[in-house]
GROMACS .gro file of C-alpha atoms in nm:
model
  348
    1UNK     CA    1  -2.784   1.316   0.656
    2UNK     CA    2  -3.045   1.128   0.439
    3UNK     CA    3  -2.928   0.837   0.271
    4UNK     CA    4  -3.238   0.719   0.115
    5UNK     CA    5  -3.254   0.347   0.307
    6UNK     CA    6  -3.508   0.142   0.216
    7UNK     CA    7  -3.756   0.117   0.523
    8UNK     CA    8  -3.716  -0.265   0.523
    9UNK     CA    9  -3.379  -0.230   0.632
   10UNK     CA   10  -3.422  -0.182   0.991
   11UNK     CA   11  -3.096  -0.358   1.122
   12UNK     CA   12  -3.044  -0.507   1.485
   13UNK     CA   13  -3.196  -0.402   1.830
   14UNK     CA   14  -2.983  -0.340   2.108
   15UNK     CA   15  -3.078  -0.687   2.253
   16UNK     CA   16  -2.983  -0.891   1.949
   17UNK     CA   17  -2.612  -0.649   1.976
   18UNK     CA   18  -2.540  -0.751   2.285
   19UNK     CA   19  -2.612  -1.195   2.161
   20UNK     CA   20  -2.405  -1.123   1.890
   21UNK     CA   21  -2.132  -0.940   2.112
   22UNK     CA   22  -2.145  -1.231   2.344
   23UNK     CA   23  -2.059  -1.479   2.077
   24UNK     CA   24  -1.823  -1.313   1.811
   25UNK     CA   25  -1.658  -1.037   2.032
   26UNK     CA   26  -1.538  -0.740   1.963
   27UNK     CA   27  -1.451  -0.577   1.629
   28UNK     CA   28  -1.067  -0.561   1.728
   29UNK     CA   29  -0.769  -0.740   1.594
   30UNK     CA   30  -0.599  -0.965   1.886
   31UNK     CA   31  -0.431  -0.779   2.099
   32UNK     CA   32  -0.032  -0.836   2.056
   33UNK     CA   33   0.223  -0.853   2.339
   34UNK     CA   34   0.417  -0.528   2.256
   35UNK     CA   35   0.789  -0.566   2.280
   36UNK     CA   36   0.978  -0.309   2.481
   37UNK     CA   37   1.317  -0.150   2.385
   38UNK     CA   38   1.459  -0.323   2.632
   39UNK     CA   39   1.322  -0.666   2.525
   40UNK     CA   40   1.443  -0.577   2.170
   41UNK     CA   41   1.781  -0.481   2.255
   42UNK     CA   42   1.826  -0.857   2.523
   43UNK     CA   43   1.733  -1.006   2.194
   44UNK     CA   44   1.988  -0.848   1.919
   45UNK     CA   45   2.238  -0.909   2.247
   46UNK     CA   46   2.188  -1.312   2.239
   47UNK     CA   47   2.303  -1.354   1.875
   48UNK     CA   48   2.632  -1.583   1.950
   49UNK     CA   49   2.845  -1.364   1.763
   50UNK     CA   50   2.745  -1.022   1.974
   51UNK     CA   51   2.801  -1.255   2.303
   52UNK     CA   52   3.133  -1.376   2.149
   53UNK     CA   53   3.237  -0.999   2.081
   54UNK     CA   54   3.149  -0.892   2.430
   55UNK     CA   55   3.303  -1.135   2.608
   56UNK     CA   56   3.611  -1.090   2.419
   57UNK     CA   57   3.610  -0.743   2.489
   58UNK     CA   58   3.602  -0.813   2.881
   59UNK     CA   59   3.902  -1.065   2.840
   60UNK     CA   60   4.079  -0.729   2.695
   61UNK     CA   61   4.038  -0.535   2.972
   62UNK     CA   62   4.111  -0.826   3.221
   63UNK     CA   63   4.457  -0.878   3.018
   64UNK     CA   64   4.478  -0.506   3.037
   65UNK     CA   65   4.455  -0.439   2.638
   66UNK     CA   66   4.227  -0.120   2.658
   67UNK     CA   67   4.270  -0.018   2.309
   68UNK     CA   68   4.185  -0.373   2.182
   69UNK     CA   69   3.891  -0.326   2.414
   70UNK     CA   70   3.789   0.010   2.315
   71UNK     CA   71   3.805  -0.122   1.952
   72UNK     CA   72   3.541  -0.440   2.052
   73UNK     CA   73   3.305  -0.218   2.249
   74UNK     CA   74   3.220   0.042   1.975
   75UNK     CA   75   3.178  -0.234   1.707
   76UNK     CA   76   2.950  -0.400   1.940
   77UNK     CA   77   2.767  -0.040   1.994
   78UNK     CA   78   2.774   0.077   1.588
   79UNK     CA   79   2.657  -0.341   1.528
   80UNK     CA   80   2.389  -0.295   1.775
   81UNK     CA   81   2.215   0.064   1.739
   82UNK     CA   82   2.142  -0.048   1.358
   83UNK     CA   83   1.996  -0.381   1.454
   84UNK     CA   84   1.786  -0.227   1.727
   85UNK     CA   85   1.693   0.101   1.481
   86UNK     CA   86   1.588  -0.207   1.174
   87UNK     CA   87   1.408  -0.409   1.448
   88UNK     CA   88   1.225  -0.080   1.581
   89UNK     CA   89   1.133  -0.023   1.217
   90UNK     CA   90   0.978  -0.352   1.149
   91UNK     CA   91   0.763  -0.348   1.459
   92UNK     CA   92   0.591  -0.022   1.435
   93UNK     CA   93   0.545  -0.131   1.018
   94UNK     CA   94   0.378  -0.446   1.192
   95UNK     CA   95   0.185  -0.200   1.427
   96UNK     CA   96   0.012  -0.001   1.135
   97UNK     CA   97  -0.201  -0.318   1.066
   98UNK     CA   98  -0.379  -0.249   1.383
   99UNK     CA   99  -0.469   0.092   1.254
  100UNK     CA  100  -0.672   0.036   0.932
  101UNK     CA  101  -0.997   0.088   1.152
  102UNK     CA  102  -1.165   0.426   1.135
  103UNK     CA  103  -1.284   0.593   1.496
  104UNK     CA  104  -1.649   0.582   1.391
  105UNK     CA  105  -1.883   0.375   1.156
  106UNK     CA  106  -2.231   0.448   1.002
  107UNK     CA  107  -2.492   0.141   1.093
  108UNK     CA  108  -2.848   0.129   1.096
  109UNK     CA  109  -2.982  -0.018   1.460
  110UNK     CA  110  -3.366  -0.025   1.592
  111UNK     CA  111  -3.440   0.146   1.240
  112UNK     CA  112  -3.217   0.450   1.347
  113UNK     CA  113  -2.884   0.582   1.125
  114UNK     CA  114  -2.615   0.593   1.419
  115UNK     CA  115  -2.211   0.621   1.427
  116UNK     CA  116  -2.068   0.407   1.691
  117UNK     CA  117  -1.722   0.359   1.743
  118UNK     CA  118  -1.556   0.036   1.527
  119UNK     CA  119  -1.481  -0.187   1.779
  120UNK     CA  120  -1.846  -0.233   1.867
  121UNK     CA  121  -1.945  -0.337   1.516
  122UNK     CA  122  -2.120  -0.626   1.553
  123UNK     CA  123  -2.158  -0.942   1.349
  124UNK     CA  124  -2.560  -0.915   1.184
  125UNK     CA  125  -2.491  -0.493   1.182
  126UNK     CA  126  -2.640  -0.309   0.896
  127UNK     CA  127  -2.329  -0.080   0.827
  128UNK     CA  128  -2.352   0.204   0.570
  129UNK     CA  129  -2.041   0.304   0.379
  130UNK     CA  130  -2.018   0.625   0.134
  131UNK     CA  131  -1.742   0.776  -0.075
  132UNK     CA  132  -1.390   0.815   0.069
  133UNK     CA  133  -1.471   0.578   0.409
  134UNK     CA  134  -1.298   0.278   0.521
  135UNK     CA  135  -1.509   0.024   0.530
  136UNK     CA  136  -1.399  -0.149   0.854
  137UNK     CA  137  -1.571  -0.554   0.862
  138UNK     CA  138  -1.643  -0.758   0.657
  139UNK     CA  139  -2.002  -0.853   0.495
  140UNK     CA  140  -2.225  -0.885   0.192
  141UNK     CA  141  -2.408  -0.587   0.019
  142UNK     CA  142  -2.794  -0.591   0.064
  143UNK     CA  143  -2.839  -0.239  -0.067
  144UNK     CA  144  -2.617   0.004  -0.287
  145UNK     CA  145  -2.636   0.328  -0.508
  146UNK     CA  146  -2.306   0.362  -0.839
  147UNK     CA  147  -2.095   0.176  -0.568
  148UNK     CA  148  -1.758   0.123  -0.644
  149UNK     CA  149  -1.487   0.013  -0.399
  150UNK     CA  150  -1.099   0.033  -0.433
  151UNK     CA  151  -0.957  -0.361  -0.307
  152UNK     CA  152  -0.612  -0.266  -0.365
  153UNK     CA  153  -0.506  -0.310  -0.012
  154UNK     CA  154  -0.623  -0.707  -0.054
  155UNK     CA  155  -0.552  -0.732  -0.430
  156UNK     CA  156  -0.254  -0.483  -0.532
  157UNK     CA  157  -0.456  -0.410  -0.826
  158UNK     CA  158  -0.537   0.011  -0.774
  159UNK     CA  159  -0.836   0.012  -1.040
  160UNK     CA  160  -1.223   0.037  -0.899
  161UNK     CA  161  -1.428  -0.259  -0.844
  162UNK     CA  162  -1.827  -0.178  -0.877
  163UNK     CA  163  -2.050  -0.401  -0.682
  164UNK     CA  164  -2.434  -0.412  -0.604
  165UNK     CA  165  -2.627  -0.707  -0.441
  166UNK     CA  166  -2.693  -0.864  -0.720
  167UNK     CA  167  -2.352  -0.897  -0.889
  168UNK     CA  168  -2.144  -1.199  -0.863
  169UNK     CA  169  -1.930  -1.074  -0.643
  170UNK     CA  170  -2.142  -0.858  -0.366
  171UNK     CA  171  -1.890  -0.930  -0.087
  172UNK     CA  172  -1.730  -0.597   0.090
  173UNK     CA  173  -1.395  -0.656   0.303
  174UNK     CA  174  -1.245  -0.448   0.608
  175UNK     CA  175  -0.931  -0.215   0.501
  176UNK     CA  176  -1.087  -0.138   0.141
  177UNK     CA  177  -1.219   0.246   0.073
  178UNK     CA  178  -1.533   0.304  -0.086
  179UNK     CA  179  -1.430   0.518  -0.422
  180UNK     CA  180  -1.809   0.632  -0.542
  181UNK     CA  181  -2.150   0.586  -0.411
  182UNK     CA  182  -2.301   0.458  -0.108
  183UNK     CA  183  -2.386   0.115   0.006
  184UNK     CA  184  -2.555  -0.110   0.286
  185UNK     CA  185  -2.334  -0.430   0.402
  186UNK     CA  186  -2.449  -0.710   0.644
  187UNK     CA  187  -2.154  -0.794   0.864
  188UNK     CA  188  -2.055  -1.137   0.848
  189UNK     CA  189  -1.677  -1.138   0.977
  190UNK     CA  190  -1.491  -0.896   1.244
  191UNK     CA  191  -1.214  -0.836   1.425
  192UNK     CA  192  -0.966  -1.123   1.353
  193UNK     CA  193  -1.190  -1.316   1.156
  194UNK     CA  194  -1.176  -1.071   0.836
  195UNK     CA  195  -0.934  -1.103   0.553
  196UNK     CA  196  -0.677  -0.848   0.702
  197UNK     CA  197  -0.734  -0.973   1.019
  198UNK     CA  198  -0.612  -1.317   0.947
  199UNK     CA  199  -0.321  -1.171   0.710
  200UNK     CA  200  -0.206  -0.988   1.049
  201UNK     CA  201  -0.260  -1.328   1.233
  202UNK     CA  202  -0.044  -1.476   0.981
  203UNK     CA  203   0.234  -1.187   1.007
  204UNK     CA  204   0.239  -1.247   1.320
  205UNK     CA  205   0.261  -1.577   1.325
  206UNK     CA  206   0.582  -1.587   1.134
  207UNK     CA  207   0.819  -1.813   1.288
  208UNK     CA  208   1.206  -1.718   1.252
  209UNK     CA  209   1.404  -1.927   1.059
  210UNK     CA  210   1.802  -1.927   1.102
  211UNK     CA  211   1.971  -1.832   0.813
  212UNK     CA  212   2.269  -2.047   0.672
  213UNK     CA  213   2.496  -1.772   0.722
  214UNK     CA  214   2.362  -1.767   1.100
  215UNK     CA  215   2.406  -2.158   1.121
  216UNK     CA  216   2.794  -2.134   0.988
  217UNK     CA  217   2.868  -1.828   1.207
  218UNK     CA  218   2.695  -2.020   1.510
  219UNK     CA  219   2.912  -2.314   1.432
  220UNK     CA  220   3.228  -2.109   1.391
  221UNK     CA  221   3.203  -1.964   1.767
  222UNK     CA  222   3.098  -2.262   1.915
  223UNK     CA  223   3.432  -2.401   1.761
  224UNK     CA  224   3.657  -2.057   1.854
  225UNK     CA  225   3.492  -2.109   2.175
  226UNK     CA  226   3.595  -2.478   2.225
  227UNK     CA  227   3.942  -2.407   2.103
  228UNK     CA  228   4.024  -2.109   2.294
  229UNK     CA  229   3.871  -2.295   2.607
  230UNK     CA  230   4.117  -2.571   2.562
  231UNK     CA  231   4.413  -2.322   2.478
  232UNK     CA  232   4.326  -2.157   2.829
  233UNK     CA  233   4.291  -2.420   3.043
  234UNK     CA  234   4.576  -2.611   2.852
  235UNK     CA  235   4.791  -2.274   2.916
  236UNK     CA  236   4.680  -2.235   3.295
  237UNK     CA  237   4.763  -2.581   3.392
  238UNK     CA  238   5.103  -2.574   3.233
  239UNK     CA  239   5.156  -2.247   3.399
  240UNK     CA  240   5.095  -2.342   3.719
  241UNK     CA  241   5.256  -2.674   3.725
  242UNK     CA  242   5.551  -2.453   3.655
  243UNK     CA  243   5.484  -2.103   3.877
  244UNK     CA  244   5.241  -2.214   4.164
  245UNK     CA  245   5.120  -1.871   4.080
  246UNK     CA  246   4.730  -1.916   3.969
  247UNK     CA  247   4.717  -1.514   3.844
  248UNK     CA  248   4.997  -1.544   3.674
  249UNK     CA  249   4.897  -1.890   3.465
  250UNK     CA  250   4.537  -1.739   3.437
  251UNK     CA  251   4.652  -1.415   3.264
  252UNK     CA  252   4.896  -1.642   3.056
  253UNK     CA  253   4.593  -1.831   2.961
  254UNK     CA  254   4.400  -1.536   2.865
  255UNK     CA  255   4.660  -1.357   2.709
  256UNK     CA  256   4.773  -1.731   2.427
  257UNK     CA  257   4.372  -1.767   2.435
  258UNK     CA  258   4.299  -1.414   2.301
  259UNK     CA  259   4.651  -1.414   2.035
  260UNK     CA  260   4.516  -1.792   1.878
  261UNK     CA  261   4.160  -1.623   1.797
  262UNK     CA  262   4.100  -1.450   1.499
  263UNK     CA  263   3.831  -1.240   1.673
  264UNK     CA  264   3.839  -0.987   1.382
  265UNK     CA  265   3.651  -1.213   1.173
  266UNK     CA  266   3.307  -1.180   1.433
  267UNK     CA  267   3.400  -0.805   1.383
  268UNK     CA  268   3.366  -0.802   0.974
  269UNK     CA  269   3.067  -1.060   0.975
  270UNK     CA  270   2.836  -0.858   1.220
  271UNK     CA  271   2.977  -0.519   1.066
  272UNK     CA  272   2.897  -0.595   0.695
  273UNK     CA  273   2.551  -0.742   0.786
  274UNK     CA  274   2.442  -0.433   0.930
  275UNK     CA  275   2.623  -0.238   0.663
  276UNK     CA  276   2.397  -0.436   0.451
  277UNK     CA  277   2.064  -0.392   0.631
  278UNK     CA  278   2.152  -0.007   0.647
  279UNK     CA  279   2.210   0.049   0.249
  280UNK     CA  280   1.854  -0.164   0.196
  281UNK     CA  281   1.701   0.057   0.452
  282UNK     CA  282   1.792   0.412   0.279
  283UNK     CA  283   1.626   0.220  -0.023
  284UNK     CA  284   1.298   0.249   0.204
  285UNK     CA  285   1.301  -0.152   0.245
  286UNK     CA  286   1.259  -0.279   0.626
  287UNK     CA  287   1.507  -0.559   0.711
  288UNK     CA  288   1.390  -0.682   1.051
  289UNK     CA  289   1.728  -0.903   1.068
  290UNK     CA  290   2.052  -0.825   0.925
  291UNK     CA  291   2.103  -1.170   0.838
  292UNK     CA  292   1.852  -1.129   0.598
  293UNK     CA  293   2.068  -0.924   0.414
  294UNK     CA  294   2.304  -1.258   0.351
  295UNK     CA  295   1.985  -1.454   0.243
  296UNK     CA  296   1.862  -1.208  -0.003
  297UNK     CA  297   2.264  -1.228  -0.168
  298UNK     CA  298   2.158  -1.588  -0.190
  299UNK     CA  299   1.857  -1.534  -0.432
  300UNK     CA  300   1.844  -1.703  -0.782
  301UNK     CA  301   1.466  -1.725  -0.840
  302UNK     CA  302   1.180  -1.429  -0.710
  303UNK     CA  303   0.817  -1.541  -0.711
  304UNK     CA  304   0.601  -1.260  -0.715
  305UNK     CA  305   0.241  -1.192  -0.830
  306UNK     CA  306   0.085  -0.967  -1.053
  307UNK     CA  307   0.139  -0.588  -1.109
  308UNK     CA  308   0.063  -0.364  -0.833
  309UNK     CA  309   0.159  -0.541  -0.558
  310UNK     CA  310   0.539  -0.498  -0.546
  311UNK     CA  311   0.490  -0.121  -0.752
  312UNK     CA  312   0.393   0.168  -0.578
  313UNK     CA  313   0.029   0.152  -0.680
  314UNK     CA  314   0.037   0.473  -0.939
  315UNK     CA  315   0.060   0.461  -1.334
  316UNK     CA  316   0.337   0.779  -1.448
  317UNK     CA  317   0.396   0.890  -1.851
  318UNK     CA  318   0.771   0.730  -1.984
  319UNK     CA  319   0.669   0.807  -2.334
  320UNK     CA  320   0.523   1.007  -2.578
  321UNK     CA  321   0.469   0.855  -2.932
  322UNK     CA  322   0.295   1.174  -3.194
  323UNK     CA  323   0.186   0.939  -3.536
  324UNK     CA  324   0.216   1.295  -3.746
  325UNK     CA  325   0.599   1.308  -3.706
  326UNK     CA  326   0.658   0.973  -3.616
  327UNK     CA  327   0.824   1.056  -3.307
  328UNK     CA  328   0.907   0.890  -2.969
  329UNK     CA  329   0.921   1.172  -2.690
  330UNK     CA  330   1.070   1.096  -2.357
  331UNK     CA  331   0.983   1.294  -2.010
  332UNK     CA  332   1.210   1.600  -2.027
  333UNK     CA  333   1.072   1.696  -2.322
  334UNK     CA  334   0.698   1.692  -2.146
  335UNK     CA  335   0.769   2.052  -2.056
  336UNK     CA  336   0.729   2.227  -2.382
  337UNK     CA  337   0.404   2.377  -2.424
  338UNK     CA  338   0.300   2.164  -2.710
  339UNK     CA  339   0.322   1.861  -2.553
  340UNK     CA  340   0.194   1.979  -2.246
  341UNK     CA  341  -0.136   2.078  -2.418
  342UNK     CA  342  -0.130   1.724  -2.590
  343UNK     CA  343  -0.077   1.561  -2.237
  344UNK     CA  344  -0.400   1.737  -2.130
  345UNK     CA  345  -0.633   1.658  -2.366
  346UNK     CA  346  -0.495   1.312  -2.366
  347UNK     CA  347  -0.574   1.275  -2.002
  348UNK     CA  348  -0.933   1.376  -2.058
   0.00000   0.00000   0.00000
């Protein structure tokens, strides 16, 4: 295909590809330590009140209380398959970072147009980027044709940006699409080092903070735990003093243990916060913990930033004012065929 590059733009030789490879890397985002189901599910399994549940649930069956039992063991199971489906959610949402990269890119090397695949775009490449591509580094445009470039991924804001080499702003960035015309970049920044690559780093480098719902509900089973620890061993001790018989005064223990905790409550408070997370979920919003759902309840004051970030990116008609009549037309009347025809000629 002839792009019509000026013949002073001869970009790098294979030896200066390999120097910059040795010293920048790779045009990958850092690799990521993928989680397995399994270490998904060990981790929705530590939350206090889960371990609390399940080990009341075994006490049941010790004391010989099946039904109670039964009743524990599919809370814990409906409790955890909607954790572990949110958490599932929120990882492979995390993932799709890692796939704003197109398989091939357009760069000019030894004075040749070649595609090589994206991971071996180097920093110094001459990179070429035309209508409808990804552009896939970042860099600074040192040739261009009615280029225009669509930032919205970076900004929120859906509208076209034009740029050329001269204009104040001549800077392209990985994860943006090219709307109209061609243009030439110099990469400056790959891999990790470009904008999207460092708001992935900084995704991932969320740390987890506990909730104060989580801190109460951590501090209420460390106290049921305390109390029914004394109950039992206060229980046993008695017992045996008076049976000699240590199966009998352990059951007893059990059995005053398990009727002095309210282990309902663990029941309701997991329940509802999945409950929660579930409704916000068939909204299409991902809730990587549940007790998120309890923090969001919480919520007085919202700081956002401007339009299109938080909308779907896409303008639709609400209203219809026509100056002859003085009339205010809402959207089911957009079907009749004079307002269609007015719709039409107001779009062009």
């Amino acid at each position: 295909m002839n792009y019509n590059i000026p013949e002073n733009l001869k970009g790098l030789t294979e030896a200066e590809v390999e120097a910059s490879r040795k010293k920048y890397g790779y045009n990958r985002l850092e690799a990521v330590k993928k989680e397995t189901w399994a270490d998904m599910l060990i981790d929705i399994l530590k939350e206090p009140m889960l371990i609390l549940l399940i080990c009341v649930s075994l006490i049941y069956v010790i004391i010989g209380d099946y039904g109670e039992a039964l009743f524990m063991l599919v809370a814990i199971i409906g409790v955890t398959a909607i954790s572990f489906y949110q958490d599932n959610r929120s990882k492979k949402a995390l993932e799709e970072l890692e796939k704003l990269n197109e398989p091939l890119s357009t760069v000019i090397r030894n004075s040749k147009i070649i595609k090589v695949p994206t991971f071996e775009i180097a920093v110094g490449d001459l990179c070429i980027t035309e209508e409808g591509n990804l552009i896939n580094a970042d860099g600074t445009i040192v040739h261009s044709n009615d280029f225009s470039v669509n930032q919205s991924s970076l900004t929120g804001e859906s509208f076209s940006v034009f740029k050329d080499s001269k204009s104040e702003d001549n800077k392209v960035y990985s994860g943006t699409i090219t709307v109209s015309g061609l243009a030439v970049f110099e990469v400056e920044q790959i891999g990790k080092e470009t904008k999207v690559g460092k708001i992935g780093q900084s995704i991932l480098g969320i740390k987890e903070e506990i909730s104060p719902l989580q801190l109460q509900i951590r501090n209420f089973v460390k106290g049921m735990a305390i109390i029914g620890v004394i109950i039992f061993l206060a229980v046993c001790i008695f017992s045996y003093i008076k049976t000699e018989d240590f199966v009998t005064s352990l059951l007893s223990g059990l059995t005053l243990a398990m009727s002095v905790l309210p282990e309902e409550i663990p029941v309701a408070f997991t329940t509802f916060m999945a409950l929660g997370a579930w409704k916000l979920m068939r909204e299409g919003i991902i809730i990587k913990r549940s007790s998120i759902v309890e923090t969001l309840g919480s919520v007085t004051v919202i700081c956002t930033d401007k339009t299109g970030t938080i909308t779907e990116n896409s303008m639709q008609l609400k209203h219809l004012y026509d100056y002859k009549s003085d009339t205010i037309y809402e959207q089911e009347n957009f079907k009749t065929k004079e307002l269609d025809e007015l719709i039409d000629y107001a779009m062009w």
